């Protein structure tokens, strides 16, 4: 089987409202940056796969007016309407055919041009969910309640995730929220949708991210190190929240199982060195520890409390600070990949993990109630 | 080497305005028909490439989440592709590559739209234009295509009749296609000339209808094909190329993106002389005149010869290179499914299962799609013989 991986990565600056740049400029900047990182010119790129969303951009066919900025002019191209990590997955499958040498994967979202609650409420069907006024936050709050009720988890358990990730984010020069927070501060922060609070909820972030993927042969020819994609899994489960067990995520389980199978990972906690996951809410992180197979149901908080997933722990999760420190819509998952690449290549300056790392998992998700999940196993 | 891939099953819904099915229901119908077509069950499908055009049309963001269960994507890999009008093609291409990668054996591509859910598809299409430079003068798709048509007609000495000739040809072809929406008997050039002028030089006759429809195609890896069907349509190439949108030197009547896509597609399919080696072509003629321009982009004739190719009768059902025997997008346009209908029709022609509009003896067929600011082009070429 062909070797495919990542040779360069970049993301934009993250801010809650990037007034200085249009989406076009954001994309141009990140594309230019990733090409510089790879030491390549746009003419050397075989194919571009982008990720963006019409509802975020307030523009139908959100890639139509940005093809130049992403360097896709007169190239083979496609777009997924998902997180950029799904675009990476699509690029991976195309590169496996051997028809291409490389692919630029790029995602963007300027959510400040729209509104997060509008974006998520529009994701509800017009008949049953939308009349409830459901948004990303109220949906997550319902799910958090189910999780807490089922396993006896408390607001303190959720707050502890925020404390860990904000502390880790405080040494990551690339992220948006760079200040640590205390448990008291988290628990005193305003309620967004009970039991979710402002500090257990990811911030609003404008941003873009890009990676250049290549076949092993191409990377070797150019003398570039390759962060190998060893396996990818993705899955979607039921839509209506009343139809499924909200204390876990069936699709996250299926995505992880598929990725582990491809990468031949049997015991993820031992065989992987760390993970970057898209915990847009603090409780997602606990739920995902379980769904991604790192502990049993309800044991997420124990894993956290024991420090297993902290920076010095045996299985650090979100050493970058995760999505709770920067949550660029349509790019949060691809940024997890970027953060894994930094750690794996020892270039996470200022926040490099103390232990040597060779293999990691990057996670992305999409939809309300964690309906769709994606896991990528990366290795060097 | 890439795994060889074939289309083994196809499911279409009729193109029409329909209020009996919700959006998931419409997808469900196409999905069920595709499964029945090849005798597969839901559990045989490894992954789903899901297509849907602008969210604006039904007013639902991430419709793939709502419609996933309806297409059997329960704890199954699914992602959504969205490239505007090309989406049906982009999704079919995605499904092809998933199988070609060797990681999936049987993949469903499905795409659709219910354009009648919106008060006007053209308002939605006006929001394609850039909010800072473009939306002020946006008037849906016809305003852009009118520019394309005027440029084409004036540049090569053609006139409105050349577009209307396409309309007459395709509307008559559509009479033989039960899935087409516009099936108007006795459609004549004289009648077409007398339809209202909507956006000069485009008349009502030059325009596609507003349809609700979905289309599904099932792609399978070589080693699975035989057990599923003895009549597959092999994928010879699958290409999507993008050109830019606003350039002072952009010639709307000369689709260089399509030309590049065609050259790549022919090269990968081992085709040197498309006019002779292709037996039938389905192009995305959302507007009549575009068919002439796509002839040229696809190298069925030289630049500027599209009108004359039409006049020669070569692209009629009985001609040497029939184009749009199904009636094309001009007779059925849901946007979301349209570019896949072109691919599915091409595959059906190769399988010899196109029904009344079957062209005899088809061995190679091409399906095309366009989208975005008339800038994205998708091409798939299917063959009767395994590549």
XYZ file of C-alpha atoms in Angstrom:
767
model
C 0.000 0.000 0.000
C 1.162 3.464 -0.883
C 2.640 5.747 1.760
C 0.848 9.075 2.127
C 1.462 11.820 4.633
C 1.824 15.485 5.440
C 4.889 17.524 4.478
C 3.866 21.039 5.535
C 1.263 22.724 7.697
C 0.103 26.160 8.715
C -2.789 27.995 10.232
C -3.822 31.616 10.403
C -3.813 33.726 13.500
C -6.894 33.043 15.556
C -9.127 35.829 16.766
C -12.771 36.187 17.743
C -13.351 38.736 15.017
C -10.752 39.278 12.368
C -11.784 42.705 11.184
C -8.590 43.245 9.256
C -9.057 40.404 6.810
C -11.729 39.084 4.516
C -12.097 35.313 4.105
C -10.222 35.718 0.825
C -7.265 37.306 2.596
C -7.317 34.699 5.364
C -7.141 31.968 2.750
C -4.449 33.674 0.731
C -2.325 34.165 3.825
C -2.594 30.551 4.984
C -1.998 29.141 1.496
C 1.085 31.297 1.053
C 2.337 30.279 4.470
C 1.968 26.540 3.900
C 3.692 26.771 0.507
C 6.597 28.604 2.145
C 6.752 25.922 4.828
C 6.982 23.267 2.116
C 9.432 25.278 0.014
C 7.040 24.878 -2.907
C 5.430 27.094 -5.484
C 1.759 26.868 -6.321
C 2.603 25.478 -9.771
C 3.984 22.363 -8.094
C 0.680 21.553 -6.409
C -1.273 18.837 -8.237
C -4.672 19.214 -6.627
C -6.553 21.300 -4.079
C -9.259 20.069 -1.734
C -10.882 22.700 0.413
C -13.378 22.767 3.263
C -15.815 25.551 4.015
C -19.491 26.155 4.621
C -22.033 28.314 2.807
C -23.917 29.142 5.989
C -20.755 30.329 7.744
C -19.694 32.428 4.771
C -23.179 33.744 4.022
C -22.313 32.880 0.430
C -23.710 30.030 -1.597
C -20.997 27.784 -3.079
C -18.488 29.128 -0.582
C -15.450 28.111 -2.634
C -16.531 29.829 -5.862
C -14.966 33.209 -5.114
C -11.868 31.963 -3.330
C -10.276 29.634 -5.874
C -7.472 32.076 -6.639
C -6.659 32.686 -2.994
C -6.321 28.950 -2.382
C -4.283 28.529 -5.533
C -6.798 26.190 -7.174
C -6.985 28.087 -10.467
C -6.864 25.593 -13.364
C -6.180 22.701 -11.023
C -8.022 19.551 -10.136
C -10.146 20.576 -7.200
C -12.984 19.645 -4.920
C -14.598 20.903 -1.747
C -16.097 19.167 1.247
C -18.683 20.938 3.341
C -17.170 19.594 6.554
C -14.232 20.337 8.808
C -10.898 20.564 6.999
C -9.901 17.205 8.512
C -12.537 15.550 6.288
C -10.945 17.284 3.301
C -7.659 15.762 4.427
C -9.316 12.339 4.489
C -10.620 12.809 0.951
C -7.172 13.928 -0.203
C -5.642 10.864 1.473
C -7.863 8.494 -0.510
C -7.124 10.297 -3.754
C -3.374 10.201 -3.130
C -3.528 6.464 -2.372
C -4.514 5.848 -6.005
C -1.038 6.899 -7.119
C -2.491 9.321 -9.632
C -1.101 12.397 -7.873
C 2.105 13.450 -6.120
C 0.609 15.917 -3.704
C -2.461 17.815 -2.610
C -3.078 21.110 -0.872
C -5.795 20.821 1.767
C -7.168 24.119 3.000
C -10.097 25.171 5.153
C -11.555 28.467 6.241
C -14.352 29.932 8.312
C -15.010 33.506 9.296
C -17.803 32.873 11.728
C -17.793 36.498 12.858
C -19.371 37.345 9.508
C -22.231 35.070 10.545
C -23.273 33.929 14.012
C -22.544 30.593 15.703
C -26.114 30.139 16.963
C -27.515 30.841 13.501
C -25.107 28.352 11.962
C -26.076 25.590 14.382
C -29.813 26.321 14.482
C -29.861 26.212 10.681
C -28.479 22.672 10.992
C -31.775 21.619 12.550
C -34.481 20.173 10.353
C -37.400 22.567 9.864
C -40.041 20.228 11.295
C -38.945 18.780 14.621
C -35.698 20.261 15.906
C -35.759 23.828 14.640
C -39.030 24.799 16.309
C -37.389 23.861 19.631
C -34.891 26.656 19.101
C -32.065 24.188 19.421
C -28.546 25.573 18.878
C -25.095 24.064 19.201
C -24.967 25.193 22.794
C -28.404 24.034 23.903
C -27.852 20.696 22.140
C -24.531 20.240 23.912
C -26.152 21.200 27.221
C -28.746 18.448 26.799
C -26.023 15.979 26.027
C -23.935 17.134 29.006
C -26.955 16.579 31.277
C -27.389 13.036 29.989
C -23.692 12.324 30.440
C -23.663 13.792 33.951
C -26.804 11.933 34.951
C -25.634 8.607 33.583
C -22.192 8.651 35.171
C -22.618 10.998 38.108
C -20.221 13.513 36.586
C -20.373 17.024 37.995
C -19.780 20.546 36.801
C -16.457 20.363 38.624
C -15.432 17.432 36.427
C -16.212 19.434 33.316
C -14.488 22.516 34.722
C -11.346 20.463 35.369
C -11.040 19.842 31.607
C -11.172 23.579 30.958
C -8.557 24.210 33.637
C -6.189 21.630 32.086
C -6.647 22.810 28.509
C -6.438 26.518 29.278
C -3.249 25.837 31.265
C -1.795 23.920 28.298
C -2.972 26.589 25.880
C -1.257 29.268 27.936
C 2.144 28.044 26.716
C 1.059 27.613 23.083
C 2.034 30.796 21.231
C -0.262 29.932 18.303
C -3.590 29.702 20.079
C -6.250 32.287 20.808
C -6.902 32.145 24.568
C -3.512 32.226 26.213
C -4.477 32.792 29.832
C -4.859 29.962 32.353
C -8.038 29.795 34.414
C -8.758 28.395 37.883
C -11.487 25.944 38.802
C -13.216 28.725 40.754
C -13.121 31.047 37.753
C -14.602 28.390 35.499
C -17.398 27.606 37.949
C -18.126 31.310 38.424
C -18.224 32.072 34.694
C -21.643 32.877 33.218
C -23.960 30.004 32.321
C -24.270 29.582 28.558
C -26.837 26.783 28.676
C -26.881 24.901 31.944
C -24.659 23.003 32.762
C -22.373 24.643 30.208
C -20.558 27.795 31.199
C -18.654 30.346 29.227
C -15.320 28.852 30.252
C -16.342 25.268 29.474
C -17.364 26.324 25.959
C -14.992 26.899 23.064
C -14.484 30.515 22.042
C -15.684 32.037 18.793
C -12.798 31.961 16.347
C -12.131 33.198 12.840
C -9.422 31.237 11.114
C -8.042 29.104 8.352
C -5.698 26.133 8.181
C -3.783 24.303 5.482
C -1.623 21.235 5.026
C 0.243 19.884 2.045
C -0.058 16.142 1.662
C 2.221 14.053 -0.489
C 3.093 10.514 -1.376
C 6.155 8.977 0.280
C 8.037 8.965 -3.037
C 7.404 12.648 -3.638
C 8.430 13.600 -0.097
C 11.655 11.603 -0.382
C 12.488 13.115 -3.768
C 12.196 16.553 -2.264
C 14.009 15.619 0.934
C 10.962 16.418 3.038
C 10.097 14.566 6.207
C 6.707 12.953 6.067
C 4.241 12.786 8.919
C 2.597 9.561 7.794
C -1.140 9.022 7.749
C -1.384 5.507 9.175
C -5.128 5.254 9.335
C -8.317 7.243 8.999
C -11.764 6.498 10.304
C -14.935 8.529 10.036
C -18.547 7.840 10.737
C -21.953 9.394 11.124
C -24.667 8.194 13.476
C -28.336 9.026 14.128
C -29.668 12.537 13.688
C -32.477 12.871 16.202
C -31.173 13.100 19.775
C -34.138 11.161 21.164
C -33.143 8.156 19.085
C -29.681 7.612 20.494
C -27.639 7.239 23.652
C -26.293 10.733 24.266
C -23.952 9.617 27.040
C -21.537 8.488 24.353
C -21.009 8.890 20.640
C -21.573 5.822 18.471
C -19.962 7.540 15.513
C -16.830 8.458 17.494
C -16.541 4.785 18.485
C -16.988 3.653 14.891
C -14.541 6.258 13.579
C -11.892 5.252 16.114
C -12.396 1.549 15.442
C -11.980 2.121 11.713
C -8.814 4.205 12.166
C -7.303 1.732 14.656
C -8.048 -1.163 12.317
C -6.273 0.504 9.417
C -3.302 1.594 11.533
C -3.259 -1.792 13.312
C -3.605 -0.197 16.714
C -4.896 -2.646 19.293
C -4.266 -0.806 22.532
C -4.496 2.905 21.728
C -3.473 4.150 25.153
C -0.196 2.246 24.916
C 0.438 2.389 21.185
C -0.333 6.073 20.702
C 1.730 8.752 22.437
C -0.795 11.597 22.598
C -3.937 12.970 21.006
C -5.457 16.226 19.859
C -9.244 16.210 19.950
C -11.942 18.730 19.061
C -13.475 19.320 22.503
C -15.735 22.225 21.675
C -17.255 21.711 25.111
C -15.288 20.589 28.144
C -17.472 17.518 28.676
C -16.849 16.392 25.087
C -13.289 15.634 26.140
C -14.397 13.200 28.865
C -17.011 11.628 26.614
C -14.475 11.269 23.821
C -11.836 9.640 26.062
C -14.419 6.888 26.426
C -15.771 6.809 22.888
C -12.286 6.807 21.367
C -11.479 3.769 23.469
C -9.039 5.129 26.036
C -11.117 4.115 29.073
C -14.455 2.540 29.913
C -17.828 4.298 29.986
C -17.930 6.975 32.683
C -14.216 6.668 33.413
C -13.195 9.807 31.530
C -13.045 11.940 34.647
C -10.853 9.381 36.386
C -8.399 9.492 33.472
C -8.326 13.264 33.790
C -8.091 13.315 37.587
C -5.205 10.859 37.552
C -3.295 13.191 35.263
C -2.998 10.560 32.531
C -4.042 13.082 29.879
C -2.068 16.022 31.215
C 1.163 17.327 29.727
C 3.339 15.119 31.916
C 0.953 12.171 31.789
C 1.384 8.946 29.892
C -1.213 9.967 27.283
C -1.421 13.744 26.931
C -4.629 14.988 25.309
C -4.699 18.421 23.702
C -1.187 19.580 24.568
C -2.020 22.598 22.378
C -4.899 23.603 24.639
C -7.402 22.183 22.176
C -10.558 23.730 20.850
C -11.322 25.305 24.238
C -8.470 27.725 23.456
C -9.234 28.260 19.742
C -12.147 26.917 17.745
C -11.937 28.063 14.137
C -15.165 26.862 12.513
C -14.507 24.415 9.641
C -10.818 24.243 10.660
C -10.804 23.110 14.300
C -10.168 19.484 13.320
C -7.516 20.331 10.739
C -5.784 22.451 13.390
C -5.667 19.316 15.578
C -3.762 17.666 12.726
C -1.416 20.658 12.531
C -0.807 20.449 16.282
C -0.065 16.717 16.023
C 2.420 17.424 13.212
C 4.179 20.027 15.358
C 4.546 17.654 18.292
C 5.594 14.716 16.118
C 8.314 16.750 14.420
C 9.507 18.383 17.645
C 8.554 21.843 16.461
C 5.957 22.728 19.099
C 8.230 25.437 20.385
C 7.429 26.367 23.951
C 4.906 23.561 24.411
C 6.699 20.499 23.061
C 5.769 17.479 25.130
C 8.501 16.401 27.515
C 8.427 12.775 26.374
C 9.443 11.574 22.911
C 6.437 11.135 20.628
C 6.106 9.073 17.453
C 2.423 8.359 16.993
C -0.711 10.403 17.628
C -4.422 10.636 17.032
C -6.140 13.741 15.689
C -9.908 13.994 16.029
C -12.507 16.140 14.323
C -16.258 16.274 14.625
C -19.219 17.758 12.858
C -22.914 18.188 13.574
C -25.032 18.506 16.679
C -24.775 15.846 19.391
C -21.394 14.693 18.027
C -23.218 13.082 15.114
C -20.169 12.792 12.877
C -16.618 12.085 13.997
C -13.299 11.523 12.317
C -10.043 10.109 13.659
C -6.654 10.189 11.974
C -3.632 8.227 13.172
C -0.408 10.049 12.375
C 3.092 8.699 12.791
C 6.736 9.436 12.011
C -1.937 1.337 -8.858
C -5.461 2.446 -8.394
C -8.123 -0.212 -8.006
C -10.356 -0.502 -11.082
C -13.864 0.711 -10.375
C -17.238 0.259 -12.031
C -20.727 1.635 -11.613
C -22.938 -1.288 -10.628
C -26.200 0.361 -9.655
C -28.117 3.537 -10.430
C -31.189 5.074 -8.822
C -33.022 8.147 -10.063
C -36.106 9.986 -8.980
C -38.350 11.696 -11.495
C -37.581 15.392 -11.877
C -40.646 17.401 -10.919
C -42.108 19.658 -8.305
C -43.094 17.301 -5.530
C -44.689 17.805 -2.140
C -45.176 14.149 -1.237
C -41.597 13.691 -0.009
C -39.362 15.583 2.401
C -35.719 16.127 1.508
C -34.637 12.891 3.295
C -37.561 11.114 1.628
C -36.380 12.191 -1.793
C -32.856 10.929 -1.108
C -34.329 7.726 0.287
C -36.200 7.062 -2.938
C -33.076 7.418 -5.100
C -31.091 5.299 -2.626
C -33.660 2.495 -2.570
C -33.881 2.453 -6.335
C -30.079 2.203 -6.609
C -29.998 -0.727 -4.171
C -32.831 -2.477 -6.005
C -31.090 -1.818 -9.292
C -28.114 -3.972 -8.321
C -29.634 -6.206 -5.660
C -27.448 -4.890 -2.842
C -28.515 -4.249 0.731
C -27.730 -1.353 3.016
C -25.038 -3.382 4.820
C -23.203 -3.923 1.529
C -22.421 -0.216 1.267
C -19.093 0.659 2.948
C -19.266 4.450 2.728
C -21.332 7.312 1.392
C -20.285 10.394 -0.541
C -23.164 12.797 -0.033
C -23.960 15.726 -2.272
C -26.285 18.641 -1.967
C -25.993 22.090 -3.437
C -26.371 25.428 -1.648
C -28.017 25.076 1.771
C -30.034 28.106 0.812
C -32.393 26.061 -1.345
C -34.014 24.105 1.485
C -32.783 26.412 4.241
C -31.074 23.564 6.083
C -27.403 23.739 6.975
C -25.498 20.425 6.902
C -28.379 18.519 5.247
C -26.184 15.407 5.195
C -26.743 15.112 8.944
C -30.510 15.179 8.540
C -30.535 12.897 5.491
C -27.821 10.438 6.531
C -30.102 7.778 7.984
C -32.346 7.952 4.934
C -29.420 6.846 2.772
C -28.362 4.076 5.118
C -25.441 5.974 6.648
C -25.808 4.687 10.168
C -22.440 4.334 11.891
C -20.949 4.445 8.455
C -18.355 6.749 6.880
C -20.056 9.688 5.179
C -18.856 13.075 4.091
C -20.483 15.833 2.155
C -19.153 17.382 -1.005
C -20.497 20.709 -2.212
C -19.308 22.428 -5.355
C -22.513 24.068 -6.586
C -23.954 22.806 -9.859
C -21.127 20.332 -10.308
C -21.885 18.710 -6.977
C -23.480 15.584 -8.405
C -20.345 15.075 -10.480
C -18.002 15.962 -7.637
C -19.749 13.424 -5.412
C -19.606 10.673 -8.022
C -15.916 11.454 -8.460
C -15.398 11.315 -4.678
C -17.115 7.919 -4.485
C -14.963 6.710 -7.362
C -11.759 7.773 -5.603
C -12.830 6.203 -2.300
C -13.100 2.856 -4.087
C -10.035 3.463 -6.283
C -7.969 4.054 -3.125
C -8.387 0.395 -2.221
C -9.780 1.266 1.212
C -13.464 0.820 0.357
C -15.116 -1.822 -1.810
C -18.625 -0.511 -2.407
C -19.448 3.185 -2.096
C -22.687 5.065 -2.611
C -22.694 8.484 -4.261
C -25.939 10.358 -3.798
C -26.924 13.936 -4.502
C -30.067 15.994 -4.829
C -32.026 19.139 -4.103
C -35.610 20.234 -3.633
C -35.480 23.532 -5.423
C -39.199 24.057 -4.941
C -38.633 24.474 -1.200
C -37.293 27.951 -1.889
C -39.317 30.911 -3.100
C -36.784 31.422 -5.859
C -33.703 29.411 -6.701
C -32.364 32.531 -8.384
C -32.268 34.484 -5.122
C -30.170 31.652 -3.733
C -27.936 31.725 -6.765
C -27.496 35.482 -6.404
C -25.877 34.794 -3.032
C -23.142 32.928 -4.897
C -21.799 36.319 -5.930
C -19.188 37.893 -3.711
C -20.813 40.091 -1.062
C -18.352 42.924 -1.615
C -17.898 42.847 -5.357
C -20.687 41.183 -7.279
C -23.873 40.876 -5.289
C -24.924 44.428 -6.149
C -25.512 43.422 -9.743
C -26.300 39.752 -9.197
C -29.429 38.474 -10.865
C -29.122 34.750 -10.389
C -27.534 32.449 -12.921
C -29.245 33.814 -16.084
C -27.479 37.178 -15.859
C -24.078 35.502 -15.992
C -25.075 33.052 -18.703
C -26.583 35.904 -20.758
C -23.109 37.445 -20.852
C -21.682 34.093 -21.863
C -24.324 33.678 -24.590
C -23.897 37.204 -25.999
C -20.158 36.787 -26.142
C -20.483 33.431 -27.842
C -23.055 34.510 -30.419
C -21.288 37.730 -31.359
C -17.786 36.301 -31.380
C -18.556 33.569 -33.882
C -21.372 35.100 -35.900
C -24.103 32.931 -34.403
C -27.488 34.102 -33.188
C -30.280 33.192 -30.788
C -31.484 30.462 -33.118
C -28.388 28.411 -32.409
C -29.267 28.160 -28.742
C -32.899 27.486 -29.569
C -31.885 24.643 -31.883
C -30.336 22.946 -28.845
C -33.554 23.506 -26.939
C -35.603 21.914 -29.696
C -33.261 18.928 -29.966
C -33.125 18.285 -26.217
C -36.836 18.879 -25.542
C -37.667 16.333 -28.220
C -35.150 13.887 -26.756
C -36.727 14.351 -23.315
C -40.006 12.938 -24.627
C -38.284 9.554 -24.433
C -37.006 10.025 -20.873
C -39.515 9.286 -18.084
C -37.279 11.058 -15.523
C -37.246 14.388 -17.389
C -39.471 17.202 -16.196
C -40.130 19.109 -19.417
C -41.738 16.690 -21.847
C -43.478 18.965 -24.294
C -44.817 17.407 -27.502
C -44.360 19.112 -30.868
C -41.624 21.439 -29.657
C -40.523 23.491 -32.675
C -38.004 26.213 -33.407
C -40.867 28.544 -34.279
C -42.487 27.891 -30.917
C -39.181 28.373 -29.094
C -38.645 31.719 -30.844
C -42.001 32.896 -29.561
C -41.286 32.237 -25.874
C -40.760 35.324 -23.698
C -37.366 37.037 -23.578
C -36.178 36.701 -19.972
C -32.593 37.924 -19.913
C -31.326 38.973 -23.291
C -30.436 36.977 -25.376
C -31.973 34.139 -23.348
C -35.631 33.268 -23.834
C -37.735 30.996 -21.689
C -36.999 28.210 -24.174
C -33.272 28.593 -23.470
C -33.707 27.869 -19.772
C -33.919 24.796 -17.575
C -36.899 24.146 -15.294
C -36.902 24.108 -11.476
C -36.903 20.494 -10.311
C -36.907 18.410 -7.165
C -34.803 15.296 -7.667
C -32.111 13.013 -6.328
C -29.767 10.621 -8.061
C -27.678 7.762 -6.676
C -24.829 5.723 -8.120
C -23.130 2.716 -6.551
C -19.441 2.213 -7.308
C -17.703 -1.104 -6.682
C -14.124 -2.353 -6.713
C -13.080 -4.694 -9.503
C -13.046 -7.828 -7.339
C -16.601 -7.200 -6.188
C -18.112 -6.201 -9.521
C -18.619 -9.638 -11.004
C -20.666 -10.929 -8.100
C -22.940 -7.881 -8.281
C -23.589 -7.495 -11.984
C -22.565 -8.814 -15.386
C -23.286 -5.430 -16.894
C -21.162 -2.776 -15.186
C -20.056 0.598 -16.531
C -16.311 0.858 -15.906
C -14.928 4.211 -14.851
C -12.227 5.180 -17.341
C -11.534 8.594 -15.842
C -12.898 11.056 -13.311
C -11.720 14.654 -13.374
C -12.779 18.000 -11.907
C -10.968 21.197 -12.874
C -11.525 24.663 -11.584
C -11.009 27.965 -13.314
C -11.257 31.397 -11.778
C -14.261 33.626 -11.630
C -13.570 37.306 -12.256
C -10.796 38.260 -14.611
C -10.706 41.088 -17.077
C -9.332 38.686 -19.639
C -11.706 35.832 -18.865
C -13.468 34.710 -22.018
C -16.774 33.287 -20.861
C -17.322 31.718 -24.254
C -14.043 29.794 -24.080
C -14.079 27.405 -21.099
C -10.394 26.721 -20.561
C -11.130 24.854 -17.320
C -13.363 22.434 -19.188
C -10.752 22.050 -21.914
C -8.125 21.125 -19.342
C -10.511 18.718 -17.606
C -11.308 17.109 -20.958
C -7.653 16.740 -21.894
C -6.891 15.085 -18.546
C -9.947 12.848 -18.795
C -9.120 11.735 -22.352
C -5.483 11.132 -21.502
C -6.406 8.948 -18.526
C -9.021 7.083 -20.549
C -6.633 6.601 -23.473
C -8.838 8.604 -25.820
C -7.122 10.490 -28.640
C -10.018 11.520 -30.848
C -13.051 12.124 -28.636
C -15.425 12.850 -31.512
C -14.799 9.373 -32.906
C -14.014 7.404 -29.782
C -16.939 8.562 -27.666
C -20.330 7.162 -28.599
C -22.541 9.486 -26.593
C -22.103 12.559 -24.413
C -24.272 14.056 -21.673
C -23.467 17.699 -20.889
C -24.816 20.042 -18.238
C -26.842 22.388 -20.433
C -28.643 24.418 -17.788
C -28.999 26.942 -20.628
C -29.296 25.891 -24.249
C -26.381 27.879 -25.643
C -24.016 26.302 -23.132
C -24.273 22.977 -24.904
C -22.579 24.538 -27.940
C -19.814 25.991 -25.810
C -19.272 22.670 -24.020
C -18.953 20.882 -27.419
C -15.898 23.030 -27.952
C -14.512 22.685 -24.443
C -14.880 18.913 -24.772
C -13.038 18.953 -28.111
C -15.977 17.488 -30.000
C -15.150 20.317 -32.411
C -12.778 23.285 -32.592
C -13.292 26.579 -30.792
C -16.077 28.470 -32.504
C -17.464 25.425 -34.320
C -20.138 24.471 -31.766
C -22.974 26.158 -33.607
C -21.978 24.512 -36.849
C -21.722 21.111 -35.144
C -25.299 21.634 -33.982
C -26.411 22.653 -37.466
C -24.795 19.533 -38.931
C -27.101 17.304 -36.917
C -24.178 15.270 -35.577
C -25.330 15.696 -31.975
C -28.896 14.562 -32.601
C -30.022 11.190 -31.330
C -29.272 9.653 -34.726
C -26.072 11.647 -35.349
C -22.517 10.363 -35.056
C -21.963 11.956 -31.644
C -25.322 12.222 -29.869
C -25.368 14.767 -27.046
C -27.991 14.699 -24.303
C -30.285 11.934 -25.543
C -31.893 12.189 -22.094
C -32.950 15.755 -22.810
C -30.170 17.027 -20.563
C -30.283 19.574 -17.803
C -32.391 21.773 -20.069
C -35.336 19.460 -19.362
C -34.662 18.674 -15.700
C -32.609 20.715 -13.245
C -32.586 20.132 -9.532
C -28.985 21.481 -9.429
C -27.982 19.030 -6.662
C -28.630 15.935 -8.766
C -28.147 17.347 -12.267
C -24.430 16.745 -12.714
C -24.922 13.200 -11.386
C -27.791 12.610 -13.800
C -25.310 13.389 -16.586
C -22.905 10.753 -15.228
C -25.667 8.259 -14.502
C -27.150 8.693 -17.976
C -23.704 8.151 -19.513
C -23.264 4.995 -17.410
C -26.730 3.733 -18.390
C -25.880 4.256 -22.057
C -22.762 2.119 -21.620
C -24.841 -0.552 -19.879
C -27.391 -0.383 -22.708
C -30.132 0.346 -20.190
C -31.120 3.912 -21.097
C -34.545 2.785 -22.314
C -36.222 4.625 -25.145
C -33.384 7.115 -25.471
C -30.704 4.403 -25.657
C -28.145 4.997 -28.397
C -27.315 1.671 -30.073
C -23.917 0.082 -29.501
C -22.445 2.478 -26.947
C -18.994 1.441 -25.727
C -17.792 4.726 -24.284
C -19.805 7.606 -22.864
C -18.952 10.895 -21.191
C -20.921 12.750 -18.519
C -20.172 16.403 -17.708
C -21.186 18.959 -15.108
C -20.555 22.623 -14.441
C -20.933 24.701 -11.309
C -19.879 27.765 -9.326
C -19.426 30.911 -11.401
C -19.478 28.762 -14.575
C -16.008 27.793 -13.423
C -16.054 24.238 -12.066
C -16.192 21.373 -14.529
C -16.521 17.661 -13.814
C -16.087 14.855 -16.314
C -16.471 11.115 -15.979
C -15.931 8.714 -18.839
C -17.420 5.230 -18.679
C -16.596 2.225 -20.799
C -18.178 -1.134 -21.538
C -14.761 -2.794 -21.474
C -12.699 -3.078 -18.327
C -9.777 -0.611 -18.588
